[in-house]
Amino acid sequence: QHEVGKPLRNCYSLPGLDFTYGLYMHKRDGGVAEAIGHWDAVKPRNIKRIMPRDFLTMNRGAVDAGCTTAREFGLYYKFKDIRCKDENRFLTGWVSKIPADMTFGRPARPSTPIYDIIQHRYKEMWMEHQRARTRVQKIEKKKLDQVRGNRTTYLRTHPPPAKEESFWHPARFEKVEPHLSTFPDPEAREKALSA
């Protein structure tokens, strides 16, 4: 059984106490004297960066050229090798144009007027806004409640003029008496025609 509270022993033989673990740097490991004594400057190397292909532009151009199959697209890619633009190349000229006294960052928020808070000004503004909103809603509701006029309502309010009927009959039927009389007596007939 393992010993309680003690790490497990491994079976490897470790080097002596004079052994230093890690990698020794012969060129730069000069200690504090070298670090203080001279500045280790590195000359910049101009490495030409190969940008990735801009497939969006190439696909758009291939479609405009009339390519429809995968082989035609591959041939178009070999013929027109368009690369993405390096966005960092404009930073060198842009940085030099920044004025020396320019301050970066967002401006500070204006301080809250304490007198408006004490006098409940924000509550009053909110109440006025709510009253105006209620007024507008009432006006809109009145507009919606009004019945929209159509031809029937217009004819009810503006009845058309009554047409005068002309009882025109041919001349040969003017002297003909009626064949059927449904009134009991001539007085009833006169009374019905007068109404």
mmCIF file of C-alpha atoms in Angstrom:
data_model
loop_
_atom_site.group_PDB
_atom_site.id
_atom_site.type_symbol
_atom_site.label_atom_id
_atom_site.label_comp_id
_atom_site.label_asym_id
_atom_site.label_seq_id
_atom_site.Cartn_x
_atom_site.Cartn_y
_atom_site.Cartn_z
ATOM 1 C CA GLN A 1 0.000 0.000 0.000
ATOM 2 C CA HIS A 2 1.060 3.591 -0.641
ATOM 3 C CA GLU A 3 2.380 5.773 2.116
ATOM 4 C CA VAL A 4 -0.211 8.277 3.251
ATOM 5 C CA GLY A 5 0.694 11.955 2.772
ATOM 6 C CA LYS A 6 3.834 11.322 0.737
ATOM 7 C CA PRO A 7 4.360 11.526 -3.048
ATOM 8 C CA LEU A 8 4.958 8.354 -5.016
ATOM 9 C CA ARG A 9 8.574 7.459 -5.600
ATOM 10 C CA ASN A 10 9.636 7.096 -9.211
ATOM 11 C CA CYS A 11 12.241 4.662 -10.402
ATOM 12 C CA TYR A 12 14.383 7.181 -12.368
ATOM 13 C CA SER A 13 17.785 8.254 -11.137
ATOM 14 C CA LEU A 14 18.061 12.068 -11.087
ATOM 15 C CA PRO A 15 21.317 13.962 -11.706
ATOM 16 C CA GLY A 16 23.259 15.548 -8.858
ATOM 17 C CA LEU A 17 22.776 18.908 -7.151
ATOM 18 C CA ASP A 18 25.191 20.707 -9.499
ATOM 19 C CA PHE A 19 23.000 19.948 -12.559
ATOM 20 C CA THR A 20 21.123 22.918 -14.119
ATOM 21 C CA TYR A 21 17.831 22.235 -15.800
ATOM 22 C CA GLY A 22 16.835 24.171 -18.974
ATOM 23 C CA LEU A 23 18.612 25.474 -22.084
ATOM 24 C CA TYR A 24 21.744 27.619 -21.844
ATOM 25 C CA MET A 25 21.823 30.494 -24.366
ATOM 26 C CA HIS A 26 25.451 31.084 -25.365
ATOM 27 C CA LYS A 27 24.788 34.197 -27.475
ATOM 28 C CA ARG A 28 22.558 36.298 -25.257
ATOM 29 C CA ASP A 29 23.068 35.011 -21.760
ATOM 30 C CA GLY A 30 25.519 37.652 -20.583
ATOM 31 C CA GLY A 31 23.765 38.453 -17.340
ATOM 32 C CA VAL A 32 22.864 41.829 -15.939
ATOM 33 C CA ALA A 33 26.073 43.485 -17.161
ATOM 34 C CA GLU A 34 25.243 42.759 -20.793
ATOM 35 C CA ALA A 35 21.616 43.814 -20.346
ATOM 36 C CA ILE A 36 22.661 47.191 -18.882
ATOM 37 C CA GLY A 37 25.765 47.658 -21.018
ATOM 38 C CA HIS A 38 24.414 47.605 -24.548
ATOM 39 C CA TRP A 39 21.078 47.680 -26.378
ATOM 40 C CA ASP A 40 20.370 44.618 -28.503
ATOM 41 C CA ALA A 41 18.778 46.122 -31.598
ATOM 42 C CA VAL A 42 17.291 43.932 -34.282
ATOM 43 C CA LYS A 43 17.317 45.103 -37.876
ATOM 44 C CA PRO A 44 13.861 44.964 -39.459
ATOM 45 C CA ARG A 45 13.436 42.502 -42.271
ATOM 46 C CA ASN A 46 11.141 43.286 -45.168
ATOM 47 C CA ILE A 47 9.115 40.134 -45.541
ATOM 48 C CA LYS A 48 6.744 40.189 -48.447
ATOM 49 C CA ARG A 49 3.463 38.897 -47.176
ATOM 50 C CA ILE A 50 1.438 36.735 -49.548
ATOM 51 C CA MET A 51 -2.194 37.616 -49.105
ATOM 52 C CA PRO A 52 -4.902 34.933 -49.456
ATOM 53 C CA ARG A 53 -7.036 34.736 -52.569
ATOM 54 C CA ASP A 54 -10.127 36.906 -52.831
ATOM 55 C CA PHE A 55 -12.629 34.261 -53.889
ATOM 56 C CA LEU A 56 -15.621 36.621 -53.723
ATOM 57 C CA THR A 57 -14.188 38.906 -56.380
ATOM 58 C CA MET A 58 -12.946 35.984 -58.483
ATOM 59 C CA ASN A 59 -16.331 34.209 -58.327
ATOM 60 C CA ARG A 60 -18.115 37.413 -59.308
ATOM 61 C CA GLY A 61 -15.758 37.879 -62.258
ATOM 62 C CA ALA A 62 -16.136 34.238 -63.311
ATOM 63 C CA VAL A 63 -19.918 34.521 -63.364
ATOM 64 C CA ASP A 64 -19.687 37.742 -65.384
ATOM 65 C CA ALA A 65 -17.336 35.961 -67.816
ATOM 66 C CA GLY A 66 -19.929 33.185 -68.321
ATOM 67 C CA CYS A 67 -18.304 30.317 -66.384
ATOM 68 C CA THR A 68 -20.762 27.611 -65.358
ATOM 69 C CA THR A 69 -18.796 24.423 -64.604
ATOM 70 C CA ALA A 70 -16.160 23.711 -61.955
ATOM 71 C CA ARG A 71 -13.464 23.239 -64.631
ATOM 72 C CA GLU A 72 -14.203 26.667 -66.118
ATOM 73 C CA PHE A 73 -14.034 28.222 -62.641
ATOM 74 C CA GLY A 74 -10.647 26.539 -62.036
ATOM 75 C CA LEU A 75 -9.282 27.846 -65.328
ATOM 76 C CA TYR A 76 -10.557 31.320 -64.493
ATOM 77 C CA TYR A 77 -8.813 31.161 -61.083
ATOM 78 C CA LYS A 78 -5.509 30.307 -62.806
ATOM 79 C CA PHE A 79 -5.979 33.085 -65.352
ATOM 80 C CA LYS A 80 -7.118 35.782 -62.880
ATOM 81 C CA ASP A 81 -5.354 35.386 -59.546
ATOM 82 C CA ILE A 82 -6.853 38.157 -57.394
ATOM 83 C CA ARG A 83 -5.544 38.521 -53.842
ATOM 84 C CA CYS A 84 -7.122 40.192 -50.816
ATOM 85 C CA LYS A 85 -5.975 43.726 -50.151
ATOM 86 C CA ASP A 86 -3.691 44.331 -47.190
ATOM 87 C CA GLU A 87 -5.652 46.585 -44.851
ATOM 88 C CA ASN A 88 -2.623 47.431 -42.691
ATOM 89 C CA ARG A 89 -0.668 49.101 -45.505
ATOM 90 C CA PHE A 90 -2.640 52.328 -45.072
ATOM 91 C CA LEU A 91 -1.879 52.600 -41.358
ATOM 92 C CA THR A 92 1.647 54.001 -41.761
ATOM 93 C CA GLY A 93 0.507 57.116 -43.614
ATOM 94 C CA TRP A 94 -2.561 57.496 -41.424
ATOM 95 C CA VAL A 95 -0.644 57.400 -38.139
ATOM 96 C CA SER A 96 1.729 60.159 -39.197
ATOM 97 C CA LYS A 97 -1.164 62.556 -39.906
ATOM 98 C CA ILE A 98 -2.569 62.361 -36.364
ATOM 99 C CA PRO A 99 -2.045 65.653 -34.477
ATOM 100 C CA ALA A 100 0.169 65.503 -31.388
ATOM 101 C CA ASP A 101 -2.457 66.954 -29.028
ATOM 102 C CA MET A 102 -5.247 64.576 -30.081
ATOM 103 C CA THR A 103 -6.982 62.660 -27.294
ATOM 104 C CA PHE A 104 -8.315 59.193 -28.025
ATOM 105 C CA GLY A 105 -11.358 57.589 -26.453
ATOM 106 C CA ARG A 106 -14.931 58.525 -25.810
ATOM 107 C CA PRO A 107 -15.794 61.859 -24.220
ATOM 108 C CA ALA A 108 -17.058 61.839 -20.660
ATOM 109 C CA ARG A 109 -20.811 61.837 -20.126
ATOM 110 C CA PRO A 110 -22.220 65.206 -19.044
ATOM 111 C CA SER A 111 -23.013 65.404 -15.366
ATOM 112 C CA THR A 112 -26.616 64.946 -14.260
ATOM 113 C CA PRO A 113 -28.189 68.254 -13.163
ATOM 114 C CA ILE A 114 -28.947 67.705 -9.481
ATOM 115 C CA TYR A 115 -31.524 70.510 -9.303
ATOM 116 C CA ASP A 116 -33.697 68.769 -11.885
ATOM 117 C CA ILE A 117 -33.579 65.590 -9.818
ATOM 118 C CA ILE A 118 -34.478 67.393 -6.577
ATOM 119 C CA GLN A 119 -37.366 69.280 -8.196
ATOM 120 C CA HIS A 120 -38.757 66.103 -9.893
ATOM 121 C CA ARG A 121 -38.294 67.690 -13.322
ATOM 122 C CA TYR A 122 -37.880 64.321 -15.050
ATOM 123 C CA LYS A 123 -41.171 63.096 -13.563
ATOM 124 C CA GLU A 124 -42.968 66.200 -14.814
ATOM 125 C CA MET A 125 -41.491 65.765 -18.286
ATOM 126 C CA TRP A 126 -42.604 62.130 -18.315
ATOM 127 C CA MET A 127 -46.114 63.082 -17.177
ATOM 128 C CA GLU A 128 -46.398 65.735 -19.918
ATOM 129 C CA HIS A 129 -45.259 63.188 -22.457
ATOM 130 C CA GLN A 130 -47.875 60.688 -21.248
ATOM 131 C CA ARG A 131 -50.651 63.324 -21.372
ATOM 132 C CA ALA A 132 -49.727 64.316 -24.920
ATOM 133 C CA ARG A 133 -49.633 60.647 -25.904
ATOM 134 C CA THR A 134 -53.102 60.068 -24.376
ATOM 135 C CA ARG A 135 -54.481 63.070 -26.276
ATOM 136 C CA VAL A 136 -53.148 61.762 -29.555
ATOM 137 C CA GLN A 137 -54.579 58.306 -28.851
ATOM 138 C CA LYS A 138 -58.032 59.791 -28.132
ATOM 139 C CA ILE A 139 -57.992 61.775 -31.384
ATOM 140 C CA GLU A 140 -56.972 58.673 -33.337
ATOM 141 C CA LYS A 141 -59.710 56.640 -31.624
ATOM 142 C CA LYS A 142 -62.326 59.248 -32.560
ATOM 143 C CA LYS A 143 -61.171 59.080 -36.151
ATOM 144 C CA LEU A 144 -61.481 55.307 -36.107
ATOM 145 C CA ASP A 145 -64.934 55.405 -34.442
ATOM 146 C CA GLN A 146 -66.403 57.609 -37.151
ATOM 147 C CA VAL A 147 -68.228 55.590 -39.795
ATOM 148 C CA ARG A 148 -66.657 55.927 -43.153
ATOM 149 C CA GLY A 149 -69.023 57.325 -45.708
ATOM 150 C CA ASN A 150 -70.023 55.245 -48.708
ATOM 151 C CA ARG A 151 -72.583 55.677 -51.474
ATOM 152 C CA THR A 152 -75.498 54.577 -49.288
ATOM 153 C CA THR A 153 -74.789 57.069 -46.492
ATOM 154 C CA TYR A 154 -74.247 59.828 -49.063
ATOM 155 C CA LEU A 155 -77.613 59.084 -50.693
ATOM 156 C CA ARG A 156 -79.312 59.114 -47.289
ATOM 157 C CA THR A 157 -77.948 62.574 -46.476
ATOM 158 C CA HIS A 158 -78.352 63.927 -50.049
ATOM 159 C CA PRO A 159 -81.412 62.321 -51.594
ATOM 160 C CA PRO A 160 -81.610 62.663 -55.385
ATOM 161 C CA PRO A 161 -84.348 64.913 -56.829
ATOM 162 C CA ALA A 162 -87.633 63.186 -57.491
ATOM 163 C CA LYS A 163 -88.286 62.395 -61.139
ATOM 164 C CA GLU A 164 -91.549 63.642 -62.566
ATOM 165 C CA GLU A 165 -93.256 60.764 -64.211
ATOM 166 C CA SER A 166 -95.049 61.576 -67.411
ATOM 167 C CA PHE A 167 -98.101 59.444 -67.943
ATOM 168 C CA TRP A 168 -97.922 59.496 -71.691
ATOM 169 C CA HIS A 169 -100.218 57.225 -73.585
ATOM 170 C CA PRO A 170 -100.853 56.865 -77.236
ATOM 171 C CA ALA A 171 -103.778 58.946 -78.493
ATOM 172 C CA ARG A 172 -105.901 55.934 -79.463
ATOM 173 C CA PHE A 173 -105.988 54.742 -75.802
ATOM 174 C CA GLU A 174 -106.924 58.069 -74.225
ATOM 175 C CA LYS A 175 -110.705 57.696 -74.686
ATOM 176 C CA VAL A 176 -110.886 54.056 -73.712
ATOM 177 C CA GLU A 177 -112.675 53.398 -70.441
ATOM 178 C CA PRO A 178 -111.300 50.832 -67.966
ATOM 179 C CA HIS A 179 -112.768 47.351 -68.425
ATOM 180 C CA LEU A 180 -112.605 46.435 -64.732
ATOM 181 C CA SER A 181 -113.650 48.513 -61.729
ATOM 182 C CA THR A 182 -112.663 47.130 -58.283
ATOM 183 C CA PHE A 183 -113.988 50.027 -56.218
ATOM 184 C CA PRO A 184 -117.372 49.522 -54.575
ATOM 185 C CA ASP A 185 -118.608 52.973 -55.581
ATOM 186 C CA PRO A 186 -117.286 56.064 -57.427
ATOM 187 C CA GLU A 187 -116.740 57.961 -54.154
ATOM 188 C CA ALA A 188 -114.234 55.310 -52.943
ATOM 189 C CA ARG A 189 -112.457 55.525 -56.265
ATOM 190 C CA GLU A 190 -112.157 59.338 -56.054
ATOM 191 C CA LYS A 191 -110.899 59.073 -52.470
ATOM 192 C CA ALA A 192 -108.204 56.522 -53.441
ATOM 193 C CA LEU A 193 -107.033 58.564 -56.433
ATOM 194 C CA SER A 194 -106.871 61.780 -54.383
ATOM 195 C CA ALA A 195 -104.555 60.152 -51.829
#
